[in-house]
Short mmCIF file of C-alpha atoms in Angstrom, two decimals:
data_model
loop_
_atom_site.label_atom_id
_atom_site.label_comp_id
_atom_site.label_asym_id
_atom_site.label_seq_id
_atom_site.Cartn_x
_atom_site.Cartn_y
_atom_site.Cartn_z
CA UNK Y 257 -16.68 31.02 29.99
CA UNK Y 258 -18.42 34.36 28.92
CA UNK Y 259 -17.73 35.69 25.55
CA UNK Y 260 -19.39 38.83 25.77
CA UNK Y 261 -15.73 40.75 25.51
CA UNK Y 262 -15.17 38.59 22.38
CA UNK Y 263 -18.57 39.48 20.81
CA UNK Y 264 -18.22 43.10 21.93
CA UNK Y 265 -14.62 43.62 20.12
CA UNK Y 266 -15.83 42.30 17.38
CA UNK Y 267 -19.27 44.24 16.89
CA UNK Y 268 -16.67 47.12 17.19
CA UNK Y 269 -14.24 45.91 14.18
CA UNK Y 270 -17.16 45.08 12.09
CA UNK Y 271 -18.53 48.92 13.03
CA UNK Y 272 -15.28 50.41 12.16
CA UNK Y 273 -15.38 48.48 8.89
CA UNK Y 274 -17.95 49.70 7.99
CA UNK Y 275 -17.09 53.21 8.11
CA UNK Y 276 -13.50 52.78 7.20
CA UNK Y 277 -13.51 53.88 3.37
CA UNK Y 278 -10.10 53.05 2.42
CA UNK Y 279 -11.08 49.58 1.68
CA UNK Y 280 -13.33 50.06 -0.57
CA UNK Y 281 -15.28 47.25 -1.98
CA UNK Y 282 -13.37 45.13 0.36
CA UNK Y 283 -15.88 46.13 3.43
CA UNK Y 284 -18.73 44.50 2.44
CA UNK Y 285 -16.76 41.42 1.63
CA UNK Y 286 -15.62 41.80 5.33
CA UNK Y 287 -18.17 42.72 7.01
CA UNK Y 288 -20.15 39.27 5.10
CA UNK Y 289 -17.74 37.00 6.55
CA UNK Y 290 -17.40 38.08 9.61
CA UNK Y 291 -20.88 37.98 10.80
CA UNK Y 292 -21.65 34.68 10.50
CA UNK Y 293 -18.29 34.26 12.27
CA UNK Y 294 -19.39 36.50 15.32
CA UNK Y 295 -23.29 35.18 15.14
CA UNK Y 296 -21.18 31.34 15.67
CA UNK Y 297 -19.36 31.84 18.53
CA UNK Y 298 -22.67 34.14 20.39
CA UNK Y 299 -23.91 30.30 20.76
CA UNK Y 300 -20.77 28.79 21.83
CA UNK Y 301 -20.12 27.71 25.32
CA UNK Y 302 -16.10 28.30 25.88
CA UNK Y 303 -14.49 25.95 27.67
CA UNK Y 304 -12.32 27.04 30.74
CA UNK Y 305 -8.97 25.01 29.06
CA UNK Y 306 -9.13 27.73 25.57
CA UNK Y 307 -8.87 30.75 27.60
CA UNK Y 308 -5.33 31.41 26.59
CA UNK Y 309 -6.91 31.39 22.76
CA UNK Y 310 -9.82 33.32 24.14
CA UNK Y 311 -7.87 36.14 25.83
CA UNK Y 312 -5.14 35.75 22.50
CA UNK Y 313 -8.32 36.24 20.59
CA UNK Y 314 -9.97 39.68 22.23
CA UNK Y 315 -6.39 41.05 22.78
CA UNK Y 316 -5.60 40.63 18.79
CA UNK Y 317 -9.13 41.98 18.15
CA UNK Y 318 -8.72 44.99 20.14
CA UNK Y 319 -5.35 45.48 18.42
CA UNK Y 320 -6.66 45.32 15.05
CA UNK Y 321 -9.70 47.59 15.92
CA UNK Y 322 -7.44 50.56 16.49
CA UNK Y 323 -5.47 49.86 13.56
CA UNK Y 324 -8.71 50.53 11.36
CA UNK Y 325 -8.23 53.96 10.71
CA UNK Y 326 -8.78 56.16 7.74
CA UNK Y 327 -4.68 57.14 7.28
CA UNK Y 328 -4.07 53.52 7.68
CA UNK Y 329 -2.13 51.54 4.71
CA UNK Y 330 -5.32 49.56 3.02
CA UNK Y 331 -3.12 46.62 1.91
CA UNK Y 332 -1.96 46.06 4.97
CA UNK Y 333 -4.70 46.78 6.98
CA UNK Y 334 -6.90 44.26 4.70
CA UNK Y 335 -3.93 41.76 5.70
CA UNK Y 336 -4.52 42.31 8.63
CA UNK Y 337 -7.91 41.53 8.90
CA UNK Y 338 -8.01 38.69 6.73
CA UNK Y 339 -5.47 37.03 9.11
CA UNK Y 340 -8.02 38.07 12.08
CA UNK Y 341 -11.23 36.47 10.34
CA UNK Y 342 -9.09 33.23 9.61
CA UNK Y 343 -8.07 33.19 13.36
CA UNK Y 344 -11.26 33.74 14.69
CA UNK Y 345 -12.56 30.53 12.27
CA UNK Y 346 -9.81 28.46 13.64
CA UNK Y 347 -10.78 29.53 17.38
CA UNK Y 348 -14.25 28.50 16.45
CA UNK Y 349 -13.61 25.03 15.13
CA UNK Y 350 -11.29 24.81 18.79
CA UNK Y 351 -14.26 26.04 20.97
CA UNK Y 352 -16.45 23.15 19.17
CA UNK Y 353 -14.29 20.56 19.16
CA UNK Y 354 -13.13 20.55 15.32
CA UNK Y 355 -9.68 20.43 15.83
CA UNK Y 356 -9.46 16.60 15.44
CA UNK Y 357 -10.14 17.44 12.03
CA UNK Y 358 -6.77 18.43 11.20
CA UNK Y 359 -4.71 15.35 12.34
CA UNK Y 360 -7.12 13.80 10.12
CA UNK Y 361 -6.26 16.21 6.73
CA UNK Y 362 -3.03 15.85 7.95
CA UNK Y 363 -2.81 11.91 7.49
CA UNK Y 364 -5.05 11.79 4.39
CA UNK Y 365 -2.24 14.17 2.68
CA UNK Y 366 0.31 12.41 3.85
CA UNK Y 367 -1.08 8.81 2.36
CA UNK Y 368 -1.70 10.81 -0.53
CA UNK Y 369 1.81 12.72 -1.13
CA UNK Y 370 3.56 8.78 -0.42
CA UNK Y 371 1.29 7.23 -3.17
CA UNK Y 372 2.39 9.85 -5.17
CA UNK Y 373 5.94 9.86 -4.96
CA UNK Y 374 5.82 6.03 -5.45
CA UNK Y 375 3.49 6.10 -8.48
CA UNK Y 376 4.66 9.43 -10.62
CA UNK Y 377 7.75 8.81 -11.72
CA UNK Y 378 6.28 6.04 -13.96
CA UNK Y 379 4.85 8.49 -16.27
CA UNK Y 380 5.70 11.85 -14.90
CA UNK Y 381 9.99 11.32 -14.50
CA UNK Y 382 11.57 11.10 -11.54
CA UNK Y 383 12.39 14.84 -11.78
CA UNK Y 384 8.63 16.14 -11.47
CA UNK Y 385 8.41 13.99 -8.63
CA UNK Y 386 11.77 14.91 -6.75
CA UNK Y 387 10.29 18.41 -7.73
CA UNK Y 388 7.07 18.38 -5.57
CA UNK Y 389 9.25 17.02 -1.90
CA UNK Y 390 10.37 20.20 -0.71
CA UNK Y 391 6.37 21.59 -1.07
CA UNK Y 392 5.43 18.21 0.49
CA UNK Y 393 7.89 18.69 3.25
CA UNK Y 394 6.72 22.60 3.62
CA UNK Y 395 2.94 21.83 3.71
CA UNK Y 396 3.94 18.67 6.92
CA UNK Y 397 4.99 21.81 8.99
CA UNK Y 398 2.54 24.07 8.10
CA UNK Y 399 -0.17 21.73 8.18
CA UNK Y 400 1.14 20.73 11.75
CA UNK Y 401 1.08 24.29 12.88
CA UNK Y 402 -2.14 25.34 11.45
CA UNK Y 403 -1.07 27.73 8.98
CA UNK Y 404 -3.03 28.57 6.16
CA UNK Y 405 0.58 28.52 3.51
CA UNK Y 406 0.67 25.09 4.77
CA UNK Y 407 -3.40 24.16 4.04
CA UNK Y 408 -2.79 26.17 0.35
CA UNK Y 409 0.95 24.01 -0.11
CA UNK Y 410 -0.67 20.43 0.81
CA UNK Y 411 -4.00 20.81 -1.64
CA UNK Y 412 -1.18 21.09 -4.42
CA UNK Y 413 -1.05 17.94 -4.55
CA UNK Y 414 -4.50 17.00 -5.09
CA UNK Y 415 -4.21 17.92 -9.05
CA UNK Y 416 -0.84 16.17 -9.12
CA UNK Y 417 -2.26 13.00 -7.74
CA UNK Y 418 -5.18 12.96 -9.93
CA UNK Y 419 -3.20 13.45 -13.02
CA UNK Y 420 -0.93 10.74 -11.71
CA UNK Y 421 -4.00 8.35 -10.80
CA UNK Y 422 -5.65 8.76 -13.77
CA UNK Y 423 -2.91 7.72 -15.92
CA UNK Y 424 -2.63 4.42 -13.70
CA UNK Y 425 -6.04 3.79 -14.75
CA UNK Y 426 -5.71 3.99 -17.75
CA UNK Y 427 -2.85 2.05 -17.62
CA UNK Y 428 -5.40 -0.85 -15.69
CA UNK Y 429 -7.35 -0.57 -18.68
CA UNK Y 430 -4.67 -1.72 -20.87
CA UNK Y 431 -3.68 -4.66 -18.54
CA UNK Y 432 -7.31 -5.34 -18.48
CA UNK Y 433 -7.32 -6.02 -22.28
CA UNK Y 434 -3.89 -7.39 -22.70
CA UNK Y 435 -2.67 -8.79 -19.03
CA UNK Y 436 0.16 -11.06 -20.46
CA UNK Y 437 1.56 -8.64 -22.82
CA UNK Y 438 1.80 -6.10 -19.89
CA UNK Y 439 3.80 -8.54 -17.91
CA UNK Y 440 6.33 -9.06 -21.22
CA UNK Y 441 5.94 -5.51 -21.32
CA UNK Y 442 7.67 -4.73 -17.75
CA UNK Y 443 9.63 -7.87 -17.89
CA UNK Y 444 11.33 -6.46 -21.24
CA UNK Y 445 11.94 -2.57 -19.72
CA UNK Y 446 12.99 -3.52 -16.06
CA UNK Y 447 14.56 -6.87 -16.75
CA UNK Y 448 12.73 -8.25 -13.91
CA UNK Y 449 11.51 -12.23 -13.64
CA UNK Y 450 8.25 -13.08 -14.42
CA UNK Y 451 6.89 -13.50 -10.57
CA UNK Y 452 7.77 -9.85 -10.20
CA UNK Y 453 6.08 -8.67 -13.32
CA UNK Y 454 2.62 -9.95 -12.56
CA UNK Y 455 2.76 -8.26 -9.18
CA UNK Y 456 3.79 -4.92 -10.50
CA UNK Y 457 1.63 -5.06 -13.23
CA UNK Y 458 -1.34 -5.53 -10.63
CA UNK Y 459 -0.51 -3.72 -7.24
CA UNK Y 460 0.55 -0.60 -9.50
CA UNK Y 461 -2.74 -0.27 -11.23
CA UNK Y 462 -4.50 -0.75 -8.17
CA UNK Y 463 -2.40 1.72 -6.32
CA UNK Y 464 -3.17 4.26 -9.21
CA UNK Y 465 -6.86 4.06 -7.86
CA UNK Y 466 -6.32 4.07 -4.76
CA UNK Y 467 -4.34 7.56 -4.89
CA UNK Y 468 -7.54 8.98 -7.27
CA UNK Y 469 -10.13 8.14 -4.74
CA UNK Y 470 -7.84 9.99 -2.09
CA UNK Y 471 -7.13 12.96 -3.83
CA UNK Y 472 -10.38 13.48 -4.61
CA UNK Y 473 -11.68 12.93 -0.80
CA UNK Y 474 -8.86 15.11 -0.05
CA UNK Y 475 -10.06 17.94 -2.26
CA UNK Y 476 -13.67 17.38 -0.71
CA UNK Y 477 -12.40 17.06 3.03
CA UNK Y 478 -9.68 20.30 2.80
CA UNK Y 479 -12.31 22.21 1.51
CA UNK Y 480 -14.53 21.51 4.78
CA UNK Y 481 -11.64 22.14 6.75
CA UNK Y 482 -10.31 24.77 5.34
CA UNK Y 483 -11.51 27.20 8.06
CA UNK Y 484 -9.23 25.71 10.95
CA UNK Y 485 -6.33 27.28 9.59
CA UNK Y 486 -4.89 30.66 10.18
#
C-alpha cells in the first residue's frame, strides 16, 4: 500500500508545529519525536489488511493539522498531539508486525500481578494487597485495548513486586541459615503439621525470586514496548 498521503499529512503537522507559537518549548520536543516516527514508516511496506488503521491514521492526522492554529487552546492542542504521536507509534509497531508484543506484556504482568497477590500479604497485610486488585483489574482492560492508562496502571506493579520479592529473599536467606527453625517458625504461627511447613518454607522463598526476576524483565520488556500503546 502507498503511504505517501500518510507521509504528506504528517510533513504538514510537523510544518505547522513548527510555526505554531503557542506551544512554546513544547515544539521542538514535538517536532523531535515525530520525525523519527515519520522517517519509520517512509520505509514501511503497508500491508493491504491495516488499511482501516491506515485511512484511521491520515483522517486523524488531517484532523489534528487544522486544529493547529494560533487561537487554539495549547493544553489541549498539546493533548492532542501527544495522543497522535502515540497512535502513529502503535500503527508502526502494527505495520511491522510488533503487535505480538503485547499479548506477550500482557501475560508477563499477569504472572507477575498473581505472584504478587499470593506472596504480599506475608509481609505487606492483606490490605495493601486487596488494595492494588482494582489497578490490576484496570491495567487487564487497558492493556487488552492498547491504551496507554492501561501500559502506565500495569508497570505499577513492577515496584510493588520487587519490594515484595526482595523481602522473600531475604526471607531465603534466613531459611538458608536456620532451615529447621523456619519450619518451627511457621509451624508455631499457622498451626500447620510439619509436612506442610517444609513446603511453605521452600516453595515461598523460591516464589519470592521468581516474582523479582519477573518484575524486573517486566520493567525491561514494558519499556521496549511502551510505544504500541495509544
Amino acid at each position: 500500500m502507498n503511504n505517501l498521503d500518510l507521509i504528506e499529512v504528517l510533513e504538514e503537522i510537523e510544518d505547522k508545529i513548527a510555526k505554531c507559537d503557542i506551544l512554546g518549548d513544547k515544539r521542538q520536543r514535538f517536532i523531535s519525536t515525530l520525525a523519527p516516527i515519520k522517517a519509520q514508516l517512509k520505509t514501511v511496506e503497508i500491508d493491504e489488511k491495516y488499511n482501516e488503521v491506515y485511512s484511521s491514521l491520515v483522517a486523524k492526522g488531517k484532523q489534528l493539522s487544522g486544529l493547529i492554529k494560533i487561537n487554539a487552546n495549547p493544553k489541549e492542542l498539546s493533548g492532542k498531539i501527544n495522543y497522535y504521536i502515540n497512535y502513529l507509534g502503535a500503527a508502526y509497531g502494527d505495520f511491522t508486525g510488533q503487535s505480538y508484543k503485547v499479548t506477550k506484556f500482557y501475560r508477563l504482568f499477569l504472572l507477575c500481578s498473581i505472584l504478587f497477590l499470593v506472596l504480599s500479604p506475608q509481609f505487606l497485610t492483606p490490605i495493601f494487597s486487596i488494595i492494588f486488585i482494582i489497578p490490576i483489574f484496570m491495567a487487564m482492560k487497558g492493556i487488552k485495548q492498547r491504551v496507554r492508562t492501561g501500559f502506565w496502571l500495569g508497570m505499577l506493579i513492577v515496584p510493588a513486586s520487587l519490594m515484595t520479592g526482595i523481602m522473600w529473599i531475604r526471607y531465603a536467606l534466613f531459611v538458608l541459615k536456620d532451615f529447621n527453625g523456619a519450619v518451627m517458625q511457621i509451624m508455631s504461627t499457622f498451626g500447620l503439621g510439619e509436612q506442610v511447613s517444609i513446603v511453605l518454607t521452600t516453595v515461598f522463598p523460591v516464589l519470592g525470586i521468581v516474582l523479582t526476576i519477573l518484575a524486573v524483565i517486566l520493567f525491561i520488556y514494558g519499556n521496549k514496548v511502551k510505544s504500541l500503546f495509544i
